[in-house]
Amino acid sequence: MAEQIKVIVFALGNEEYGIDVDKVRTIERMMPITRVPKTYSFIKGVINLRGVVIPVIDLRGRFNLEESEYTDQTRIIIVAVGDMEVGFIVDAANDVVDLDRDNIDSPPEVVGGVKAKYLDGVAKVGEDRLLIMLNLAEVLNRGEVAHLEQLED
Amino acid sequence: MDMNQYLSMFIDESNDHLQSLNEKMLELEGSPEDISIVQVIFRSAHTLKGMAATMGFEDLAALTHQMENVLDLVRNDKLKMQNFIFDTLFKSLDALEAMVQDITQGGEGKADVSSIVTSLQAIVRGEVPNEDGASGNAGSNAPAASTEAAISKEQIQLDEFQHSILEQSLAAGHRVLYIEVSIREDCQLKAARAYMVFDLLERSGEVVKSHPTVQEIEQEKFDRSFSLYFITEKDPEELRTMILNLSEIEDAKLVSIDSDTLAQLAEKLEKEEEEAPAAPVVVEAPPTIEPVAEKAAADDKQPAAKKVVAAPSRTIRVDIERLDVLMNLFSELLIDRVRLEQLATEIKSQELTESVEHMGRVSSDLQNIVMKLRMVAIDTVFNRFPRMVRDLAKSLGKKLDLVITGAETELDRTVIDEIGDPLVHLLRNSVDHGIESIAERVAAGKPETGTVNLRAFHSGNHVFIEIQDDGKGIDRNKVLASALKKGVVTEDESRSMTDEQVYQLLFAPGFSTAEVISDISGRGVGLDVVKSKIATLGGHVAVTSTLGEGTLFSVQLPLTLSIISAMMIRLGSEKYAIPLSSIVETGIIRKEQVRNVHGSKLIPYRDAHIPLMSLSKFFDATDYSEEDEEETEIVVIRKGDRLAALAIDSFIGQNEIVIKNLGKYLPQVQGISGATILGDGQVALILDPNALIK
């Protein structure tokens, strides 16, 4: 019997992504963000989440996708990795699914413009739904970010 | 029994005892003849041993036991304190500290102490060859029919109630006797004989406590003798004859008890309770004590015991985390208060404004109290320095006194936790580089013994810690030469530098003037670490020095790190907070007052010109630029003695703000030291003026 996990599903562009529910603290509607100057462009700033100041990342920007206007559907998913808490701005978040770990396949090189290293794998849900599982540790890797920045310069 | 709940108490108390051991040992080193200090040390070690044994930390108990043996000889004048004994004892203290440290970190407190134990045993043996360690010592007093020995042998224990009865009877002028009766071996009806003794005694006084109990005696559950406390007005000798007149009584021992002995008994009782589980190790100790020494100790003990009893009622130990939670909750309250104040001004209701104002006053009182709760006397940092300086001076072959003043000065707990290491560095620096060797001092006409002053005091919203030595001072030219060689400054720069600027070079990374690299300091790392550490605490270091007369390091620290007064400003749609502590003044300048010099803007300020910085450019503000305005609000900020003006949009007002960090994910943001939550729930960033002035 393979291990069952619960996954929060969110949308970014035309793709659906998944994050292990254990890593997700809460999902918030869009709220005022205070810009933090002199930092990476995909860091949108900081928010006040019930008295705690939390940095917010636009996930589109992080994956070098084109950034879009925020809508009613836009959500901030607060994730916790280690002792870091970060908010991800995503196009929509509206589903929770159960997954068999066995159903997660290793990812192809690039999925929907996102490099394989940021991904844990691709999971098949039902007949025709593909879920891209995020590798949070890699997405939040700051060494990687510094490297990116150098390339841009 | 679950020991975990006692563990933290054990750790706290062990640290207290270790600290007092260290302090007293240093004191004793100053006056090795003072037996009263030895008594204090002995008691601390003894209590520590008892606690360790109770908690099951055998190595800890074993080592303290050996120390106790040495100290016991010293306090009984059988051993003179000498340098090598001090060294061994200090070494033992270090080992004990390491063990307690290990326990604190969840370890077993195990350590190989056999070498120290061996040298302690050697001291005991070597100095008093006739006595075979501690156990031989125990025998020496045994034949003496001293009160203490006789009583403690029988293990007769008084509870608090009985003790107070005895005390009151003594006070009322009655006699309190300790009576031990033995019945002849061939006696057939022991219980009956015992009953006769009791009967006899009851007629002339009152039996307070007997061992075994009366019931046990009636059931013949005793060997050949029994003992009891007795209150009477009769003469002991008379009583003794009366008891001996009963048939089949072999002997009766009567000991008068005075109030001193009684106090001692109570003391012993406490001790035994404390050490009960450690019985095999501990019990041998009390009987070895000579009556005279014990008496002296008892006199000392009484005030000491009182102090211990009084303390718990006045202070409690609180987990620091709870204080942090309290602080956080209070921060939330503060944010709501600001929000309410805003609402009140908007709504313009007289009653609302009044009650909000009242709430404001109450909450600022509350803030004071919460802040005070987090305050800890800097003594907790200073108290390890005397020992450190002693060891340092010894290893360097220097003579010096460390004079500490203002140890009671209080600082926020978070600052206290961080400031220890930087101060250690500065002190080491003073001892190593500041104070000259004895020969040099004599040649310079100074006293052989150097002095390092360590001072702490409050001034305004800051705490100052100063380290001043009467050593050789800083040689400006030497520092400059070294800085030039290392490329820290250029030749041009060096000519125009003030003394203070030259001294600050000491804090530059990779800088060291020591010609000989010692293992104490002078590796060129250190002072720069000190500076950055103190800077992260929101403080700074200043140096003044007179060549040949000494150096003064002055560390300035904020009282607290979590709530500060700040000026809120607006930059277009964005709000920022500037710490009030770094604002010199605010003002307005007209466009034509700004001058362009070599591409940088200067404005006249008092008699000088200071640079004008555009905050909107620095932070890439999107919806504001002062370029479009005829008049610009400015904030003059200060870093050390340098000033600069910041051009801003407009002022909002002064506020108490709660400092929050930006979250672990964000890298260090230039010019921003943190964030705060405003009354409307939005986040505002806090400027770091130190980063703005280059």
XYZ file of C-alpha atoms in Angstrom, chain B residues 45 89 103 263 350 421 463 471 577:
9
model
C 30.362 22.780 47.397
C 40.395 23.780 42.759
C 23.515 18.737 31.542
C 19.736 25.773 65.383
C -15.057 63.624 23.066
C 31.367 37.811 23.833
C 23.447 51.979 28.630
C 48.258 50.626 30.201
C 9.690 54.707 10.325
